[in-house]
Coordinates of C-alpha atoms and ligand atoms in Angstrom, one line a residue:
X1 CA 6.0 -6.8 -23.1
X2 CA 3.8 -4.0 -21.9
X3 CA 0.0 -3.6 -22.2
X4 CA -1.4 -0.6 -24.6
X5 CA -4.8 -0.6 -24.2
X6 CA -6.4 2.8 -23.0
X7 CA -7.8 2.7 -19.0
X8 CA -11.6 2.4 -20.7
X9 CA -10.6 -0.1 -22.6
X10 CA -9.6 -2.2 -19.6
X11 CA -12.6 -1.1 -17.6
X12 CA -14.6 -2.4 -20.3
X13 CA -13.1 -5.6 -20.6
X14 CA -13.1 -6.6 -17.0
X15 CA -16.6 -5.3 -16.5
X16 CA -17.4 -8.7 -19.6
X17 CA -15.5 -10.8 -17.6
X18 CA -17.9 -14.2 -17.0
X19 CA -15.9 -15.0 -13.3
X20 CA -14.7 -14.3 -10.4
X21 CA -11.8 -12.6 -9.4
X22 CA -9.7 -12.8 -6.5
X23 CA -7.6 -10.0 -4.7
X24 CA -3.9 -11.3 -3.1
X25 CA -0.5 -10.1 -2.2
X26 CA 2.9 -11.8 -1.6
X27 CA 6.4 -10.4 -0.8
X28 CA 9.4 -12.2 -0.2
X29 CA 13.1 -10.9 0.4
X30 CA 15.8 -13.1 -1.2
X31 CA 18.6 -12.9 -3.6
X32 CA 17.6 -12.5 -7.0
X33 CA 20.6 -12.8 -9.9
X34 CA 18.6 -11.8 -12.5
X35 CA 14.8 -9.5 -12.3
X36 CA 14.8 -8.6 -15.8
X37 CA 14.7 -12.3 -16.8
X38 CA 12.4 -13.1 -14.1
X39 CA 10.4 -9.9 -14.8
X40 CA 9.8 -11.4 -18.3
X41 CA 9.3 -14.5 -17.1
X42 CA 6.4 -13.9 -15.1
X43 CA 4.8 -11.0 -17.5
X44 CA 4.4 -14.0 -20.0
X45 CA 2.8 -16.6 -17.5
X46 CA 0.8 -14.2 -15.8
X47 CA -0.7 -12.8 -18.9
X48 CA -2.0 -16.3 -20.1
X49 CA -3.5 -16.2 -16.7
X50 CA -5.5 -13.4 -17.0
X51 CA -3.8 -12.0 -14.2
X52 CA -3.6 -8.4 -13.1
X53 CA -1.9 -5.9 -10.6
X54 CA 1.4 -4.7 -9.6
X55 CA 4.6 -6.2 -8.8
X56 CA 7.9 -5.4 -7.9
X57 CA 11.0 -7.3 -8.8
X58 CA 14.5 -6.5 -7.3
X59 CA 17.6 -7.9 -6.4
X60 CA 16.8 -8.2 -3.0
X61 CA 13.3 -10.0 -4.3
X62 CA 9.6 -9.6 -5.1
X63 CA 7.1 -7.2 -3.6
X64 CA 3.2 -8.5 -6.0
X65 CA -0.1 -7.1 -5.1
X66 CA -2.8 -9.4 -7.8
X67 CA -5.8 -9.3 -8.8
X68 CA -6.3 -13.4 -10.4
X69 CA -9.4 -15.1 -12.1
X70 CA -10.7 -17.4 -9.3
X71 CA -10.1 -20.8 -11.3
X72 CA -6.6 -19.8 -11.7
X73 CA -5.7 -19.3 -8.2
X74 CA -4.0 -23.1 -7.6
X75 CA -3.2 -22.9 -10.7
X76 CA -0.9 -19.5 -10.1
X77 CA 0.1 -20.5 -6.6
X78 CA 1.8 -23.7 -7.5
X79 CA 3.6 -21.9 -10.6
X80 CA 5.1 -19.4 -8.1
X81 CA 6.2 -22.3 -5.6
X82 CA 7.6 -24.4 -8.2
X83 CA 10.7 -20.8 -8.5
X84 CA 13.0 -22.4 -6.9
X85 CA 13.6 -19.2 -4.4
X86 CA 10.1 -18.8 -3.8
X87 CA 9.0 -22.2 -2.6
X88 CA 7.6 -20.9 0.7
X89 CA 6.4 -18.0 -0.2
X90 CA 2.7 -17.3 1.8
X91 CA 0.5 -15.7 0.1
X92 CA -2.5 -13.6 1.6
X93 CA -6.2 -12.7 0.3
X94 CA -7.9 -9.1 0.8
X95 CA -10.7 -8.5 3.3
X96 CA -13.1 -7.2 1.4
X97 CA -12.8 -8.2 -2.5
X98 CA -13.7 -5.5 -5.3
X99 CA -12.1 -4.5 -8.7
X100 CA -8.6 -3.8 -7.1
X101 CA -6.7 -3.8 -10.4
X102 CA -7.2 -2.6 -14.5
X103 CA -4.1 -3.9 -15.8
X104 CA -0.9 -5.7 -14.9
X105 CA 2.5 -3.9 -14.1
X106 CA 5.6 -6.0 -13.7
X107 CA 8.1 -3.1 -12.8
X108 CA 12.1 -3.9 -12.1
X109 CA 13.3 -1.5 -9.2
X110 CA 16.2 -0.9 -7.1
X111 CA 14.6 -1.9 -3.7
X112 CA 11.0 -3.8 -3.4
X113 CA 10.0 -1.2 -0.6
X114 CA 11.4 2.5 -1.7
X115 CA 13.1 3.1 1.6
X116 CA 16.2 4.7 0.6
X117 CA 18.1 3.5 3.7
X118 CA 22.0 2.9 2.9
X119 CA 22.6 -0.8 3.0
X120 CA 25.0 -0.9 6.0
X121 CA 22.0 0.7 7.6
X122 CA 20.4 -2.6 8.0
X123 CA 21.5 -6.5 7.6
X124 CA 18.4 -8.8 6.3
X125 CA 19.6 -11.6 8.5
X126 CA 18.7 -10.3 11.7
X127 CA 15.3 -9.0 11.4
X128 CA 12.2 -9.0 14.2
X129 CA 10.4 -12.0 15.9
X130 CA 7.2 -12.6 13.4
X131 CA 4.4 -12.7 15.8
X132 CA 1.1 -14.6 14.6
X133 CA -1.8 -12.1 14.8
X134 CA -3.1 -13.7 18.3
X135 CA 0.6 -13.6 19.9
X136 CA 0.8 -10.1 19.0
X137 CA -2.5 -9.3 20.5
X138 CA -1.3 -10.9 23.8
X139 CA 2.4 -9.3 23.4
X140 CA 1.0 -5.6 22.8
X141 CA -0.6 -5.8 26.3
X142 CA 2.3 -6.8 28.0
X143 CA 4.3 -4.5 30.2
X144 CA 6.8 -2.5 28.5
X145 CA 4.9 -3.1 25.1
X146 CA 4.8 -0.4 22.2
X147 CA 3.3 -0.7 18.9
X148 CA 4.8 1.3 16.0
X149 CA 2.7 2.1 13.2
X150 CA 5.2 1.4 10.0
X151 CA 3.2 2.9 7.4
X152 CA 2.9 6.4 5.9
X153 CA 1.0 9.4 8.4
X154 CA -2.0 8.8 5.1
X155 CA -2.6 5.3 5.8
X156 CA -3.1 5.4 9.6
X157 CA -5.1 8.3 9.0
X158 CA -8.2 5.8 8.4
X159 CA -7.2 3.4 10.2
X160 CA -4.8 2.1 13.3
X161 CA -3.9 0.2 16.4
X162 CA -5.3 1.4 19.1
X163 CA -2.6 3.1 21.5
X164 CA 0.0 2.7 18.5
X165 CA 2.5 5.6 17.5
X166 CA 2.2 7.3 14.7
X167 CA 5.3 8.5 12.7
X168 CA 4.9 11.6 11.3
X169 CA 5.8 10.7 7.6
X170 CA 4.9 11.1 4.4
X171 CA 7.5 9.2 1.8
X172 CA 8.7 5.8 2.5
X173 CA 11.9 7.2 2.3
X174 CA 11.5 9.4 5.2
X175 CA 9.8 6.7 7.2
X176 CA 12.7 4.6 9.2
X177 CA 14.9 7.7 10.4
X178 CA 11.9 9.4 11.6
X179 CA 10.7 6.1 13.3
X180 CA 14.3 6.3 15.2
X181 CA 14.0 9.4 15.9
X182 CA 10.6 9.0 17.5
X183 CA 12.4 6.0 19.7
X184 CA 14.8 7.3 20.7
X185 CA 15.4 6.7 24.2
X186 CA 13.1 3.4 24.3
X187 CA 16.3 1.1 22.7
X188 CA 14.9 -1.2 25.8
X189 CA 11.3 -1.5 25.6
X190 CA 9.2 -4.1 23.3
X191 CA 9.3 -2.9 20.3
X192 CA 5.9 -4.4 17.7
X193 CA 6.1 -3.0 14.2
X194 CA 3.1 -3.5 11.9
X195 CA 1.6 -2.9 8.3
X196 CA -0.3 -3.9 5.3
X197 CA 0.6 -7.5 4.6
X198 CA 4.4 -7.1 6.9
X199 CA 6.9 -6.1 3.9
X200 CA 7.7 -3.2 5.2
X201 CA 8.5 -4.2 8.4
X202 CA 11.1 -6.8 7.3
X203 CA 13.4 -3.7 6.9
X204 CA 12.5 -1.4 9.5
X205 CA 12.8 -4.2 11.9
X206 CA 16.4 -4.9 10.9
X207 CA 17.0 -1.4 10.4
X208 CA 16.2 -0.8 14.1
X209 CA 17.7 -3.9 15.8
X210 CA 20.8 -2.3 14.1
X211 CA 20.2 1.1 15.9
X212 CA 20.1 -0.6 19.2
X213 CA 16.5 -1.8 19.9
X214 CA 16.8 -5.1 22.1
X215 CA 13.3 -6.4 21.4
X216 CA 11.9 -5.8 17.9
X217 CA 8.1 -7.7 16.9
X218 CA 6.7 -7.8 14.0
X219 CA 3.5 -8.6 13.1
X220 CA 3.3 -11.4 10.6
X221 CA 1.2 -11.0 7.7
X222 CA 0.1 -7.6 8.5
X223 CA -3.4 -6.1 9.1
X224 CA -4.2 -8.5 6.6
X225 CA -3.5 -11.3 8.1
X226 CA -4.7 -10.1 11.5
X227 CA -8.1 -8.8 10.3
X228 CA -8.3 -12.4 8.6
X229 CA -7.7 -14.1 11.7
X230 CA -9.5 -11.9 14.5
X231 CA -12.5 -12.6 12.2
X232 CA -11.9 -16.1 12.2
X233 CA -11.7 -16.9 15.8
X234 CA -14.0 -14.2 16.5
X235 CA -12.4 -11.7 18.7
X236 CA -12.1 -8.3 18.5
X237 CA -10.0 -6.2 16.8
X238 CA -7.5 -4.2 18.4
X239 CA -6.7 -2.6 14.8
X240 CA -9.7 -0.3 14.0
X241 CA -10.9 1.2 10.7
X242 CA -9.6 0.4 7.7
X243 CA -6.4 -1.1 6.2
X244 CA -5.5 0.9 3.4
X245 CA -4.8 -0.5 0.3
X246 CA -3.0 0.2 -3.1
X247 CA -5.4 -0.4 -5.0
X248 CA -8.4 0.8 -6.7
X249 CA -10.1 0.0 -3.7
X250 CA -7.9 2.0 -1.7
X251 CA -9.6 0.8 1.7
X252 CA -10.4 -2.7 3.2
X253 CA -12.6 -2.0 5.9
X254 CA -11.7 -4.2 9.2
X255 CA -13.9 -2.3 12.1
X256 CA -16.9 0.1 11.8
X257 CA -14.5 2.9 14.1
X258 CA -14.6 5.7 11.4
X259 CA -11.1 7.7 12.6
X260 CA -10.9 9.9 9.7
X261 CA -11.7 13.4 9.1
X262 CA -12.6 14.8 5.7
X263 CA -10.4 16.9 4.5
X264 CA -12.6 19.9 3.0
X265 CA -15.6 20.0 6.0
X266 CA -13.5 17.9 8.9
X267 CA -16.8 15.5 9.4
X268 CA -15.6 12.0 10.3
X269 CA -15.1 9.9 7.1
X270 CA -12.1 7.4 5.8
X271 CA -12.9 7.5 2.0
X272 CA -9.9 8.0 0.2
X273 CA -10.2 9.3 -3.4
X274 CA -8.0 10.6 -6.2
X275 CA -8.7 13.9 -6.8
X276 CA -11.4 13.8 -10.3
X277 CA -9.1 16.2 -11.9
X278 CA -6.2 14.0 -13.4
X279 CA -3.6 17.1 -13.7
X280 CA -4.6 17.3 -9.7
X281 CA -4.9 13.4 -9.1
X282 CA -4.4 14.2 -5.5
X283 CA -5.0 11.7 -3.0
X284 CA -7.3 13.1 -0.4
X285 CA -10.4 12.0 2.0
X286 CA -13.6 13.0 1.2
X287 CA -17.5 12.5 2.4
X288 CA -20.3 11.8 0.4
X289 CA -21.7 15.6 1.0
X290 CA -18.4 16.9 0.2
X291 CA -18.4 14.7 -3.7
X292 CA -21.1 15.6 -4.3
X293 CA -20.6 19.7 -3.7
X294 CA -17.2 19.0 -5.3
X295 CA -17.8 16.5 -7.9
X296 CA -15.6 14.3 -6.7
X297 CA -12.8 17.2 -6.8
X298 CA -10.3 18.0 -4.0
X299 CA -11.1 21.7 -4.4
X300 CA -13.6 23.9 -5.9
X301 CA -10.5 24.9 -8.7
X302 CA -10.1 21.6 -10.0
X303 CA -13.9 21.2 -10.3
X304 CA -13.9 24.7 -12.5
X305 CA -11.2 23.0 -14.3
X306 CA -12.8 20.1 -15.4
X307 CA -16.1 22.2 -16.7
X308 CA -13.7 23.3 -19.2
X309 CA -13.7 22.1 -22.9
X310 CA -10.9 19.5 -23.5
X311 CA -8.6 22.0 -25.7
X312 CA -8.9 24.2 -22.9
X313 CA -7.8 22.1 -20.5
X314 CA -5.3 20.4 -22.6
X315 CA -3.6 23.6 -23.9
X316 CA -3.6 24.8 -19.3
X317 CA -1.7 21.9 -18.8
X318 CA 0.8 22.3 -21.1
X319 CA 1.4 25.7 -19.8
X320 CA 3.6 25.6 -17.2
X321 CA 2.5 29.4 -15.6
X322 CA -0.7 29.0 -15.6
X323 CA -0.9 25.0 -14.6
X324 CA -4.2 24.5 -13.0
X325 CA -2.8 23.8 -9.3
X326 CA -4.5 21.9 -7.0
X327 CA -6.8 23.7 -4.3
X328 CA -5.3 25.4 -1.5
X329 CA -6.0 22.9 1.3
X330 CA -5.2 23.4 4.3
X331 CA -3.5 20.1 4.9
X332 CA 0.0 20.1 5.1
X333 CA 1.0 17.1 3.2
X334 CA -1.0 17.5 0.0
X335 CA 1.8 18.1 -2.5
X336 CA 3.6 14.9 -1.0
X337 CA 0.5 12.4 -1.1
X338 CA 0.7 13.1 -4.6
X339 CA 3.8 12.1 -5.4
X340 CA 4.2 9.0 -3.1
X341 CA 0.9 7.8 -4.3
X342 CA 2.3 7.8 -7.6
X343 CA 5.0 5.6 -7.3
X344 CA 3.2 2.8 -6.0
X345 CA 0.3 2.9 -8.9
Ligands
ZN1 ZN1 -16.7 16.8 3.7
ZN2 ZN1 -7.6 18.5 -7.3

């Protein structure tokens, strides 16, 4: 049960689509006995649905970022209430809709969240307090407050809470020791974790109440949630820039703060791309002077690479010596982006 068409293909048929589709995600950590059935289970209902994007399925539960016709949104939402373990599941809609997803991916993994942790690092029974998006506004400013960034160094490159720390990571599996290590010494102080739509911070939270942090927050939802709400009753964002996504649209903006730097002229932008080269396919920030000198490349080598014929290029990739490498960035963490970007799409 796997789709075959080509990635044209797909664009083609979504582009004849007659409605409306609707971005959402929805996590929830619980015992499951048996993903591959329930893998199989939902690949068949949500193709009959017309239903695309990418979910994970584990033993320790479901992890599904959609992208669903809008007349089958009840529809789809009732069908995942009516599993038994996921009765109360929430589920969240994007900030700024676009074509998020070509094709669905149902994928059966060890963890929903690719932390790498040992278990006896954490216990899933004693996580943080969720705090609703206005709570954690008012708890942030309260003395003794600090707000953790619990995403990867890319994503808060674009966008962030103001005043939050920012770990210094670049795989997820690198993420909670060097968020303990950062701590270290604040075991006492009010500890507010946030991320996209609050996954990740299920873990981490109970990874650090386990290390010996007395008060752990976390912010329920996610950006998501809290650009949703600070929308809703009007007040202003303490979050600013944009909530990265894993998506196609890589970016939901939530404030007009630009925070990013390009990473070929350093002039403030937050538009990630993947590199246009796909033997690059790096994931890098670029401005609208810098794709167009490029062509949408990270570097002016994979731009020379793509003017070549097909064989060419072909025949250079195969060739292990002389594989067309990436430009020579100066950013430290180009290799890595790479990499950890591919494991999510
Ligand atoms: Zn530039
Ligand atoms: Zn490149």
């Amino acid at each position: 049960m796997y789709n075959k068409k080509s990635k044209i293909e797909l664009k083609k048929s979504l582009k004849r689509e007659s409605f409306n589709r609707t971005t959402c995600s929805f996590y929830k950590y619980c015992f499951i006995d048996n993903p591959e059935d329930l893998r199989n289970k939902l690949y068949s209902y949500l193709i009959e649905q017309d239903i695309l994007g990418r979910i994970y399925v584990s033993k320790e539960g479901i992890n599904a970022q959609i992208s669903i016709p809008e007349h089958n949104v009840e529809n789809f939402k009732s069908y995942i209430h009516s599993i038994d373990v996921f009765s109360d599941i929430k589920f969240k809609h994007a900030v700024e809709e676009g074509a998020s997803f070509i094709k669905l991916k149902i994928l059966v993994r060890d963890e929903i969240v690719a932390y790498k942790v040992p278990e006896e690092s954490y216990d899933m029974n004693k996580t943080g307090v969720h705090l609703k998006p206005l709570d954690f506004n008012r708890s942030i400013k309260e003395k003794d407050a600090i707000i953790v960034d619990m995403r990867n160094y890319y994503e808060s490159e674009v966008g962030r809470f103001k005043n939050a720390i920012i770990p210094d990571a670049h795989f997820s599996k690198e993420l909670l020791p060097t968020v303990a290590k950062t701590l270290e010494g604040k075991e006492d102080k009010k500890v507010h974790l946030y991320c996209t739509g609050g996954i990740r911070c299920e873990k981490a939270s109970s990874y650090l109440i386990k290390k010996g942090f007395k008060e752990v927050y976390q912010l329920e939802g996610g950006i998501i949630q809290y650009a949703h709400d600070m929308k809703k009753n009007d007040l202003k964002s303490e979050f600013i820039g944009k909530n990265f996504v894993f998506d196609d649209r890589m970016g939901e903006r939530v404030t007009n703060d630009i925070i990013g730097k390009c990473h070929q002229c350093k002039t403030p932008s937050d538009n990630h791309k993947n590199c246009k080269n796909d033997a690059c396919h790096l994931l890098f920030i670029q401005c609208d002077k810098c794709a167009e000198k490029f062509k949408d490349c990270c570097s002016k080598a994979c731009n020379e690479f793509l003017q070549l014929d097909i064989v060419t290029q072909k025949k250079l990739r195969k060739d292990k010596n002389k594989k067309v490498s990436s430009a020579k960035l100066s950013t430290k963490f180009r290799p890595k982006l790479y990499k950890l970007f591919n494991y999510w799409k």
